[in-house]
Coordinates of C-alpha atoms and ligand atoms in Angstrom, one line a residue:
M1 CA 0.0 0.0 0.0
N2 CA 1.3 3.4 -0.9
E3 CA 1.8 5.9 1.8
L4 CA -0.4 8.9 1.7
D5 CA 1.4 12.2 1.7
T6 CA -1.2 14.0 3.8
G7 CA 0.7 17.2 3.2
V8 CA -0.2 16.9 -0.5
L9 CA -3.9 16.3 0.4
K10 CA -3.8 19.6 2.3
T11 CA -1.8 21.6 -0.2
R12 CA -3.0 20.2 -3.5
G13 CA -6.4 19.0 -2.4
F14 CA -6.0 15.4 -3.7
S15 CA -3.7 12.5 -3.6
R16 CA -1.9 10.7 -6.4
P17 CA -3.6 7.4 -7.4
L18 CA -3.2 4.8 -4.6
R19 CA -3.6 1.1 -5.1
L20 CA -6.4 0.0 -2.8
L21 CA -7.9 -3.1 -4.4
T22 CA -6.6 -5.8 -6.8
P23 CA -8.4 -5.9 -10.2
E24 CA -9.9 -9.2 -9.1
Q25 CA -11.3 -7.5 -6.0
C26 CA -12.9 -4.9 -8.2
M27 CA -14.4 -7.6 -10.3
V28 CA -15.9 -9.5 -7.4
F29 CA -17.3 -6.2 -6.0
M30 CA -18.9 -5.4 -9.3
R31 CA -20.3 -8.8 -9.6
H32 CA -21.8 -8.5 -6.2
W33 CA -23.2 -5.0 -6.9
R34 CA -24.8 -6.2 -10.1
A35 CA -26.3 -9.2 -8.5
V36 CA -28.1 -7.3 -5.9
E37 CA -31.7 -6.8 -7.1
N38 CA -33.7 -3.7 -6.7
R39 CA -30.9 -1.5 -5.6
Q40 CA -33.2 1.5 -6.0
A41 CA -36.0 0.0 -3.9
K42 CA -33.4 -0.8 -1.2
G43 CA -32.4 2.8 -1.1
W44 CA -28.9 2.2 -2.4
E45 CA -29.1 5.3 -4.5
S46 CA -29.2 7.3 -1.2
K47 CA -25.8 7.6 0.2
L48 CA -25.5 5.7 3.5
V49 CA -28.0 2.9 3.0
A50 CA -25.6 0.8 0.9
L51 CA -23.4 0.5 4.0
G52 CA -25.9 -2.0 5.4
D53 CA -24.4 -4.3 2.8
P54 CA -21.3 -6.3 4.0
V55 CA -19.3 -6.0 0.8
F56 CA -19.6 -2.2 0.7
H57 CA -18.9 -2.1 4.4
D58 CA -15.8 -4.3 4.0
I59 CA -14.2 -2.0 1.4
A60 CA -15.1 1.2 3.4
T61 CA -13.4 -0.2 6.5
R62 CA -10.4 -1.9 5.1
P63 CA -7.4 -1.4 7.4
Q64 CA -5.2 0.3 4.8
L65 CA -7.9 2.8 4.0
L66 CA -8.6 3.5 7.7
E67 CA -4.9 4.2 8.3
L68 CA -4.9 6.7 5.4
L69 CA -8.0 8.4 6.9
R70 CA -6.4 8.5 10.4
A71 CA -3.4 10.3 8.8
A72 CA -5.7 12.7 7.0
L73 CA -8.5 13.3 9.5
G74 CA -7.3 12.1 12.9
D75 CA -8.5 9.3 15.3
D76 CA -12.2 9.8 15.1
V77 CA -13.7 9.4 11.7
V78 CA -17.3 8.8 10.4
L79 CA -18.5 7.7 7.0
W80 CA -21.5 9.5 5.7
G81 CA -21.7 8.5 2.0
A82 CA -21.1 5.3 0.0
S83 CA -22.3 5.0 -3.6
V84 CA -21.4 3.6 -6.9
Q85 CA -21.0 6.3 -9.5
V86 CA -21.9 5.1 -13.0
R87 CA -20.9 7.2 -16.1
E88 CA -22.1 6.1 -19.5
P89 CA -19.8 6.9 -22.5
G90 CA -20.2 10.6 -23.2
Q91 CA -21.9 11.3 -19.9
E92 CA -20.8 14.4 -18.0
H93 CA -21.0 15.3 -14.3
R94 CA -20.5 19.0 -14.6
W95 CA -17.9 21.0 -12.7
H96 CA -18.8 21.5 -9.1
S97 CA -17.6 21.5 -5.5
D98 CA -19.4 19.1 -3.1
A99 CA -22.1 21.0 -1.4
E100 CA -22.0 18.6 1.6
T101 CA -18.4 19.3 2.5
C102 CA -17.8 23.0 1.8
G103 CA -17.8 23.8 5.5
G104 CA -14.1 23.3 6.3
D105 CA -11.1 21.0 6.1
G106 CA -12.4 18.0 8.1
Y107 CA -13.7 16.0 5.2
A108 CA -12.1 13.5 2.8
S109 CA -13.7 11.7 -0.1
V110 CA -12.3 8.5 -1.5
W111 CA -13.0 7.7 -5.2
I112 CA -12.1 4.2 -6.2
G113 CA -12.1 3.1 -9.9
L114 CA -13.9 -0.2 -10.2
E115 CA -14.4 -0.8 -13.9
G116 CA -13.5 1.1 -17.1
T117 CA -11.2 3.4 -15.1
C118 CA -8.5 5.3 -17.1
R119 CA -7.4 8.9 -17.6
E120 CA -10.4 9.5 -20.0
T121 CA -12.9 8.5 -17.3
S122 CA -11.3 9.6 -14.1
L123 CA -12.0 12.8 -12.2
A124 CA -10.9 16.2 -13.6
M125 CA -9.7 18.5 -10.8
I126 CA -8.1 21.9 -10.3
P127 CA -5.2 21.5 -7.8
K128 CA -5.3 23.8 -4.8
S129 CA -8.9 25.0 -5.6
H130 CA -10.1 23.8 -2.2
L131 CA -8.1 26.8 -0.8
Y132 CA -9.9 29.4 -2.9
G133 CA -12.4 29.8 0.0
V134 CA -15.4 29.6 -2.4
S135 CA -17.1 26.7 -4.2
I136 CA -17.5 26.7 -8.0
Q137 CA -21.2 27.3 -7.5
Q138 CA -20.5 30.4 -5.3
A139 CA -17.8 31.7 -7.6
K140 CA -20.0 31.4 -10.6
A141 CA -23.0 33.1 -8.9
E142 CA -20.9 36.0 -7.6
K143 CA -19.1 36.6 -10.9
G144 CA -22.3 36.2 -12.9
S145 CA -20.4 33.4 -14.8
R146 CA -22.1 30.6 -16.7
A147 CA -18.8 28.8 -17.2
A148 CA -19.4 25.2 -18.2
S149 CA -16.6 24.1 -20.5
D150 CA -13.1 23.2 -19.2
A151 CA -11.7 26.4 -20.7
E152 CA -14.3 28.6 -19.2
L153 CA -13.9 26.9 -15.8
L154 CA -10.2 27.3 -15.9
K155 CA -10.5 31.0 -16.7
L156 CA -12.8 31.4 -13.6
A157 CA -10.2 29.5 -11.5
Q158 CA -7.4 31.7 -12.7
A159 CA -9.1 34.7 -11.2
F160 CA -8.3 33.0 -7.8
D161 CA -4.9 31.5 -8.8
A162 CA -3.2 32.7 -12.0
A163 CA -1.3 29.4 -12.2
A164 CA -4.5 27.2 -12.0
Q165 CA -4.5 24.2 -14.3
I166 CA -6.8 21.2 -14.8
E167 CA -5.5 17.8 -14.0
Q168 CA -7.0 14.5 -14.8
P169 CA -4.9 11.7 -13.1
D170 CA -4.3 8.4 -14.9
V171 CA -6.2 6.0 -12.6
A172 CA -6.6 2.3 -13.1
D173 CA -9.2 -0.1 -11.7
G174 CA -8.6 -0.7 -8.0
E175 CA -6.8 2.6 -7.6
A176 CA -8.1 5.4 -5.3
L177 CA -8.0 9.2 -5.3
L178 CA -8.4 10.9 -1.9
F179 CA -9.7 14.4 -2.3
D180 CA -11.0 17.3 -0.4
G181 CA -14.7 17.9 -1.3
R182 CA -14.2 21.6 -1.6
L183 CA -12.0 20.9 -4.6
W184 CA -13.3 22.1 -8.0
H185 CA -13.9 18.9 -9.8
G186 CA -16.0 17.2 -12.4
S187 CA -16.0 14.1 -14.7
Y188 CA -16.7 13.4 -18.3
N189 CA -16.5 9.9 -19.7
A190 CA -14.6 10.4 -22.9
S191 CA -14.1 6.6 -23.5
D192 CA -16.5 4.2 -25.1
T193 CA -17.1 2.0 -22.1
V194 CA -19.2 2.5 -19.0
R195 CA -17.1 3.6 -16.0
Y196 CA -18.0 2.5 -12.5
A197 CA -16.4 4.1 -9.4
L198 CA -17.1 3.7 -5.7
L199 CA -17.3 7.0 -3.8
L200 CA -16.8 6.8 -0.1
Q201 CA -17.2 10.0 1.9
Y202 CA -15.7 10.5 5.3
A203 CA -15.6 13.3 7.9
R204 CA -13.8 14.0 11.1
A205 CA -16.4 12.9 13.7
D206 CA -16.9 16.5 15.1
M207 CA -17.7 18.0 11.7
V208 CA -21.4 18.4 10.8
V209 CA -22.6 16.8 7.6
K210 CA -25.8 18.2 6.1
T211 CA -28.0 17.0 3.3
P212 CA -28.3 19.6 0.6
E213 CA -31.7 20.6 -0.7
R214 CA -30.2 22.8 -3.3
Y215 CA -26.8 22.1 -5.0
D216 CA -26.7 25.6 -6.7
W217 CA -25.6 28.7 -4.9
P218 CA -26.7 29.7 -2.3
F219 CA -26.7 26.1 -1.0
A220 CA -29.7 25.1 1.1
Y221 CA -29.8 22.2 3.5
R222 CA -32.4 20.1 5.2
E223 CA -32.8 20.9 8.8
E224 CA -32.6 17.3 9.9
L225 CA -29.0 15.9 10.1
P226 CA -28.4 12.6 8.5
A227 CA -27.0 9.7 10.5
V228 CA -23.3 8.9 10.0
L229 CA -21.4 5.6 10.7
P230 CA -18.4 5.6 13.0
V231 CA -15.5 3.8 11.3
L232 CA -12.5 5.0 13.5
G233 CA -12.4 5.8 17.2
A234 CA -15.4 6.2 19.6
C235 CA -16.6 9.4 17.8
A236 CA -17.9 10.7 21.2
Q237 CA -17.9 14.3 19.9
A238 CA -20.0 13.5 16.8
G239 CA -21.6 16.4 14.9
N240 CA -24.3 14.1 13.5
P241 CA -26.4 11.4 15.0
L242 CA -24.5 8.1 14.9
A243 CA -26.0 5.2 12.9
P244 CA -25.9 1.9 14.7
P245 CA -23.2 -0.4 13.5
P246 CA -24.3 -3.2 11.0
A247 CA -26.9 -5.4 12.7
D248 CA -25.1 -8.7 13.0
P249 CA -21.4 -8.5 13.4
A250 CA -21.0 -12.2 12.4
A251 CA -22.4 -11.5 9.0
F252 CA -20.0 -8.7 8.5
R253 CA -16.9 -10.5 9.5
T254 CA -14.8 -10.9 6.5
L255 CA -12.9 -14.2 6.1
P256 CA -9.2 -13.2 6.0
A257 CA -6.6 -15.3 4.2
V258 CA -6.1 -18.4 6.4
Q259 CA -2.9 -20.4 7.0
H260 CA -3.7 -23.0 9.6
Q261 CA -1.7 -26.0 10.7
L262 CA -3.7 -28.7 12.4
P263 CA -1.4 -30.5 14.9
M264 CA -1.7 -34.1 13.7
P265 CA -2.7 -36.4 15.3
L266 CA -5.5 -34.1 16.4
A267 CA -6.7 -34.4 20.0
G268 CA -10.1 -36.2 20.5
D269 CA -12.6 -36.4 23.3
R270 CA -13.1 -40.0 24.4
K271 CA -15.9 -39.2 26.8
K272 CA -18.0 -37.1 24.4
G273 CA -17.0 -39.1 21.4
W274 CA -16.7 -36.1 19.1
K275 CA -14.4 -33.1 19.3
P276 CA -14.6 -30.2 16.9
H277 CA -11.6 -27.8 16.3
E278 CA -12.8 -24.5 14.9
I279 CA -10.5 -23.0 12.2
A280 CA -12.2 -20.0 10.7
E281 CA -15.4 -18.6 9.4
G282 CA -16.7 -15.5 7.7
R283 CA -18.1 -13.9 4.6
T284 CA -16.2 -13.7 1.3
A285 CA -17.1 -11.9 -1.9
N286 CA -18.4 -15.2 -3.3
L287 CA -20.1 -16.7 -0.3
T288 CA -22.3 -15.2 2.3
F289 CA -20.8 -17.5 4.8
N290 CA -18.1 -20.1 4.9
H291 CA -17.2 -22.0 8.0
F292 CA -14.5 -24.6 8.4
H293 CA -13.4 -26.8 11.2
A294 CA -11.7 -30.2 11.8
S295 CA -13.3 -32.9 14.0
V296 CA -12.1 -36.1 15.7
L297 CA -14.7 -38.8 15.9
E298 CA -14.1 -41.6 18.4
P299 CA -14.8 -45.3 17.5
G300 CA -18.5 -46.2 17.7
H301 CA -19.7 -42.6 17.5
S302 CA -21.7 -40.3 15.2
P303 CA -22.2 -36.6 15.7
H304 CA -25.9 -36.6 14.8
P305 CA -28.5 -38.7 13.0
P306 CA -28.7 -38.0 9.2
H307 CA -29.7 -34.4 8.7
A308 CA -30.2 -32.0 5.8
H309 CA -29.7 -28.2 5.8
V310 CA -29.5 -25.1 3.7
E311 CA -25.7 -25.1 3.7
E312 CA -23.5 -27.1 1.4
E313 CA -20.6 -29.1 2.7
V314 CA -17.5 -31.0 1.8
L315 CA -16.0 -33.4 4.3
I316 CA -12.3 -34.4 3.8
V317 CA -11.0 -37.4 5.7
L318 CA -7.5 -36.7 7.1
D319 CA -7.0 -39.8 9.2
G320 CA -8.8 -43.1 9.8
T321 CA -11.7 -44.7 8.0
A322 CA -15.2 -43.2 8.2
E323 CA -18.6 -44.5 7.1
L324 CA -20.9 -41.9 5.5
L325 CA -24.6 -42.3 5.4
L326 CA -26.0 -40.5 2.4
G327 CA -29.2 -39.7 0.6
S328 CA -31.8 -40.6 3.2
A329 CA -32.9 -39.3 6.6
D330 CA -33.5 -42.9 7.6
P331 CA -30.2 -44.6 8.5
E332 CA -31.6 -47.9 7.3
Q333 CA -32.3 -46.5 3.8
A334 CA -29.2 -44.4 3.4
Q335 CA -26.3 -45.4 1.1
V336 CA -23.2 -46.3 3.0
H337 CA -19.9 -45.0 1.7
H338 CA -16.4 -45.6 3.1
A339 CA -14.1 -42.7 3.2
R340 CA -10.4 -42.6 4.1
P341 CA -7.5 -40.3 3.5
G342 CA -7.6 -39.8 -0.3
S343 CA -11.3 -39.3 -0.5
F344 CA -13.9 -36.6 0.4
S345 CA -17.7 -36.4 0.5
W346 CA -19.9 -33.7 -1.1
Y347 CA -23.3 -32.7 0.4
P348 CA -25.4 -30.4 -1.7
A349 CA -27.9 -28.1 0.0
Y350 CA -30.7 -30.1 1.6
F351 CA -29.0 -33.5 0.9
P352 CA -29.4 -35.9 3.9
H353 CA -26.1 -37.0 5.4
T354 CA -24.2 -38.1 8.4
I355 CA -20.9 -39.7 9.4
R356 CA -20.2 -42.5 11.8
N357 CA -17.0 -44.3 12.9
M358 CA -17.4 -48.1 12.9
S359 CA -13.6 -48.7 13.1
D360 CA -11.5 -49.2 16.1
R361 CA -9.4 -45.9 15.6
P362 CA -10.4 -42.3 15.8
V363 CA -11.4 -40.6 12.5
T364 CA -10.1 -37.1 11.8
Y365 CA -11.8 -35.0 9.1
L366 CA -11.9 -31.5 7.8
M367 CA -15.1 -29.8 6.8
F368 CA -16.1 -26.7 4.8
K369 CA -19.7 -25.6 5.2
W370 CA -21.1 -22.6 3.2
Y371 CA -24.0 -20.8 1.7
G372 CA -24.4 -17.8 -0.6
P373 CA -26.9 -16.1 -2.9
P374 CA -28.8 -18.9 -4.6
I375 CA -28.0 -19.1 -8.3
E376 CA -28.8 -22.6 -9.4
T377 CA -32.3 -23.4 -10.5
A378 CA -31.5 -27.1 -11.4
R379 CA -33.0 -30.1 -9.7
Q380 CA -31.8 -31.1 -6.3
A381 CA -28.2 -32.3 -6.8
Q382 CA -27.0 -35.6 -5.5
G383 CA -24.2 -35.9 -3.0
G384 CA -21.5 -38.6 -3.0
T385 CA -17.9 -39.6 -2.3
V386 CA -15.0 -38.8 -4.4
N387 CA -11.8 -40.8 -4.3
F388 CA -8.9 -38.8 -5.5
G389 CA -6.3 -41.5 -4.9
S390 CA -3.6 -41.7 -2.3
P391 CA -2.7 -38.9 0.1
V392 CA 0.9 -39.4 -0.9
P393 CA 2.2 -38.4 -4.4
G394 CA 3.3 -40.9 -7.0
S395 CA 7.0 -41.3 -8.0
E396 CA 6.7 -41.1 -11.8
P397 CA 8.4 -38.0 -13.4
L398 CA 6.3 -34.9 -13.6
P399 CA 5.9 -32.5 -16.6
A400 CA 8.7 -30.0 -17.2
K401 CA 7.4 -27.4 -14.8
G402 CA 7.6 -30.0 -11.9
M403 CA 3.8 -29.8 -11.2
R404 CA 0.8 -31.8 -12.2
S405 CA -2.8 -31.1 -11.4
E406 CA -5.7 -33.5 -11.9
R407 CA -9.3 -32.4 -11.7
V408 CA -11.2 -34.8 -9.5
F409 CA -14.6 -33.0 -9.1
E410 CA -16.5 -30.2 -10.7
Q411 CA -20.2 -29.4 -10.4
P412 CA -22.5 -26.4 -10.2
T413 CA -24.2 -26.1 -6.8
A414 CA -27.1 -24.1 -5.3
Y415 CA -24.7 -21.2 -4.5
L416 CA -21.8 -21.7 -6.8
T417 CA -21.6 -21.7 -10.6
R418 CA -18.8 -24.2 -10.0
L419 CA -17.4 -26.2 -7.1
H420 CA -14.2 -27.6 -8.4
A421 CA -11.5 -29.8 -6.8
H422 CA -8.1 -30.9 -8.1
V423 CA -5.1 -32.7 -6.7
T424 CA -1.7 -31.4 -7.3
D425 CA 1.7 -33.1 -7.1
I426 CA 4.7 -30.7 -7.0
D427 CA 8.4 -31.3 -6.9
P428 CA 10.8 -29.6 -4.5
G429 CA 11.6 -26.0 -5.4
R430 CA 8.7 -25.8 -7.8
G431 CA 5.6 -23.5 -7.4
Y432 CA 3.9 -20.5 -9.0
G433 CA 4.1 -16.8 -8.5
M434 CA 1.8 -14.3 -6.8
H435 CA -1.6 -13.8 -8.3
A436 CA -5.2 -13.3 -7.3
D437 CA -8.2 -15.3 -8.4
E438 CA -11.9 -14.4 -8.9
H439 CA -12.9 -17.4 -6.9
D440 CA -12.2 -18.5 -3.3
V441 CA -9.6 -21.2 -3.0
A442 CA -8.9 -23.8 -0.2
I443 CA -5.7 -25.9 -0.2
I444 CA -5.3 -28.9 2.0
V445 CA -1.7 -30.3 2.3
F446 CA -1.5 -34.1 2.4
S447 CA 2.3 -34.6 1.8
G448 CA 5.4 -32.5 2.0
S449 CA 6.0 -28.9 3.0
I450 CA 4.2 -26.1 1.1
R451 CA 4.9 -22.4 1.6
A452 CA 2.3 -19.8 0.6
N453 CA 2.5 -16.1 1.5
G454 CA 5.5 -16.8 3.8
V455 CA 3.9 -19.6 5.9
V456 CA 5.0 -23.2 5.6
L457 CA 2.3 -25.9 6.2
E458 CA 2.7 -29.7 6.4
P459 CA 0.2 -32.5 6.3
G460 CA -2.9 -31.2 8.2
G461 CA -2.3 -27.7 6.9
V462 CA -5.1 -25.6 5.4
F463 CA -4.7 -22.5 3.3
Y464 CA -7.8 -20.4 2.3
F465 CA -7.5 -17.4 0.0
P466 CA -10.7 -15.5 -0.5
A467 CA -11.4 -14.2 -4.0
G468 CA -9.1 -11.3 -4.9
E469 CA -6.4 -12.1 -2.2
L470 CA -2.9 -12.3 -3.6
H471 CA -1.2 -15.7 -3.1
G472 CA 1.7 -17.7 -4.4
M473 CA 2.9 -21.2 -3.7
E474 CA 6.1 -23.2 -3.4
N475 CA 7.3 -26.7 -2.4
V476 CA 10.0 -25.9 0.2
G477 CA 10.5 -29.5 1.4
A478 CA 13.0 -32.1 0.2
T479 CA 10.4 -34.4 -1.2
R480 CA 7.5 -34.2 -3.7
A481 CA 4.3 -32.8 -2.1
R482 CA 0.7 -33.5 -2.7
Y483 CA -2.2 -31.2 -1.9
L484 CA -6.0 -31.0 -2.6
V485 CA -7.5 -27.8 -3.8
F486 CA -11.2 -26.7 -3.7
E487 CA -12.3 -23.7 -5.8
F488 CA -15.5 -21.9 -4.9
H489 CA -16.7 -20.0 -8.0
G490 CA -19.5 -17.4 -7.3
G491 CA -22.1 -16.0 -9.7
T492 CA -21.0 -15.5 -13.3
P493 CA -20.5 -12.1 -14.9
D494 CA -23.2 -13.1 -17.4
F495 CA -25.7 -13.7 -14.6
A496 CA -24.7 -10.4 -12.9
R497 CA -24.9 -8.5 -16.2
A498 CA -28.3 -10.0 -16.9
T499 CA -29.5 -8.9 -13.4
E500 CA -28.2 -5.4 -14.1
T501 CA -30.0 -5.4 -17.4
I502 CA -33.3 -6.3 -15.7
D503 CA -32.8 -3.4 -13.4
R504 CA -32.1 -1.0 -16.2
T505 CA -34.9 -2.1 -18.4
R506 CA -37.3 -1.8 -15.5
R507 CA -36.1 1.8 -15.0
T508 CA -36.1 2.8 -18.6
G509 CA -39.0 0.6 -19.9
T510 CA -36.8 -0.6 -22.9
S511 CA -37.2 -4.1 -24.2
L512 CA -34.9 -6.8 -23.0
R513 CA -34.8 -8.2 -26.6
R514 CA -32.4 -5.5 -27.6
T515 CA -30.0 -5.8 -24.8
P516 CA -26.7 -7.6 -25.4
A517 CA -26.7 -9.2 -22.0
F518 CA -29.8 -11.2 -23.0
V519 CA -28.9 -11.8 -26.6
A520 CA -25.6 -13.4 -25.8
P521 CA -26.9 -16.1 -23.5
V522 CA -29.6 -17.0 -26.0
K523 CA -26.9 -17.3 -28.7
H524 CA -24.9 -19.5 -26.4
R525 CA -27.8 -21.4 -24.9
T526 CA -26.3 -24.7 -25.7
D527 CA -23.1 -23.7 -23.9
G528 CA -24.5 -24.7 -20.5
K529 CA -21.1 -25.3 -19.1
H530 CA -20.2 -21.6 -18.6
R531 CA -23.7 -20.1 -18.3
P532 CA -25.6 -22.7 -16.2
W533 CA -28.0 -20.4 -14.6
I534 CA -29.0 -18.2 -17.4
S535 CA -28.9 -20.7 -20.2
R536 CA -31.0 -23.1 -18.2
V537 CA -33.7 -20.5 -17.7
V538 CA -33.5 -19.4 -21.3
N539 CA -33.7 -23.0 -22.5
R540 CA -36.6 -23.8 -20.3
I541 CA -38.6 -20.8 -21.1
G542 CA -37.8 -20.6 -24.8
K543 CA -36.2 -18.3 -27.3
A544 CA -38.4 -15.3 -26.8
V545 CA -36.6 -12.6 -24.9
S546 CA -39.1 -10.1 -23.9
A547 CA -40.8 -8.4 -21.0
P548 CA -42.9 -11.5 -20.2
L549 CA -39.7 -13.6 -20.1
N550 CA -38.2 -11.0 -17.8
R551 CA -41.1 -11.6 -15.4
K552 CA -40.9 -15.3 -15.7
I553 CA -37.2 -15.2 -14.9
E554 CA -38.0 -13.2 -11.8
R555 CA -40.6 -15.7 -10.8
V556 CA -38.2 -18.6 -11.2
V557 CA -35.7 -16.7 -9.1
D558 CA -38.2 -15.8 -6.4
R559 CA -39.5 -19.4 -6.2
R560 CA -35.9 -20.6 -5.8
L561 CA -35.2 -18.0 -3.2
A562 CA -38.4 -18.9 -1.3
E563 CA -37.4 -22.6 -1.4
L564 CA -34.0 -22.0 0.0
G565 CA -35.3 -19.4 2.4
G566 CA -37.8 -21.7 4.0
Q567 CA -35.3 -22.0 6.7
P568 CA -33.6 -18.6 7.0
P569 CA -29.9 -19.1 6.5
R570 CA -27.7 -18.4 9.5
R571 CA -26.5 -14.8 9.1
Ligands
FE2_601 FE1 -18.4 15.7 -6.4
FE2_602 FE1 -24.2 -31.3 8.0
FE2_603 FE1 -4.7 -19.2 -7.3

């Protein structure tokens, strides 16, 4: 993370571009934003309401960002605005100063490019204009100016500072500009793609934030002060009423990158028969909730009778031999599968399952349990057991790069466009460089010593990299290593774009038939592999892409949501 030169923010009024998110994190944010239905109805167009959403909240309270704000504004900081700014090609947001923050130097806005960000689409600003003592609106009114173009604006600014110039920084997706809201600024999308930016607006806690009624000079404000959300410090001297923190802290806890070594053999509990060891849980950009733990099951025990639930699970045996009862709530009717190190079991949502230990040794297993926004309208999927071979790698020569991966499982699920698993063998000294993925990834070490992001894990080691997190990997041991990887792929961009299109057509009343997001899936409707959700719906309902189809799609989605929501997911 770049350091913020707070001096520059004070003297010039804005920072240079700072890298805040990886491009993959931008993609997963946009996918999430697009997939949220009825943003307008939910009040997301108003400035603070979107903060009730964990993905917005996560970005607005990222530690690096909070440290920048501490440097700029001090120890008590509130957030009063969070919104996605969409600029169509050719669209202009005329020159202005922010009416909300013209009252002093205790405000900072953070503009983060998310998609289509480049010099042609970034903010245009006049350095030092925050020190003129007047907003653009006031300057224009007092000088009787109707300045609108860049040249006219610059002339107006030069009346305050003869050296005034317009600057338009070259910003990339994931980079942020911090600026003082008094700054003279505007934007014009001179590119041919839509630009999306996240605007987060903060204030020193003791500053008053008012809601404008008039954005022209003289500004007029509503009497009632809007609520603001504390993000740093206790904010005891707040100028505005404080909004309560997000309702359920658990739902807002972001799953960090996890590097966890289970001490094998893991301790059991003879008396109780079953001992869980929590590892981590939290929300990721792809999943509303993912929880993982390891358990030791003593001989003759089972943790519960067969059950079925809204979450999906995989169970990976690390040690011992387990019996899995699958597919029926009646143990007599259930299929019995045997699982040992080298196999895992997969339980789709609402698929009956349990585990029992009929051997004379403890069984140790690792479990991932998750749910997310439902995306799959297919029939109820079947669970089963996957044998991926031995927990130890083979000895035959590996390809030139010293690594070989074999896919062992891949399936769409109720919450994932793809749940994928592969096994990788890797020779000493081999690996791959730092990168980020659009999906969450879990890596379970079975043999050897694997180092990722500076941490070395051995058998019983678990890495988890949420989507967008940078990670690399290397075999740092003296022998060949083997690990099992699960990839959790969230909603597709196609699905997200389709949802956005529905939103837009609803607002504008245009026909879906003409929108590329719908034409493309129809064209590719045989290509179910990559577009499972949308192509299935389109296949089922037929070729006609029209307003009635739009409503049918919504009904299918609503029904599926109702089915899955029969038992409200744990939040
Ligand atoms: Fe603005
Ligand atoms: Fe379960
Ligand atoms: Fe990766």
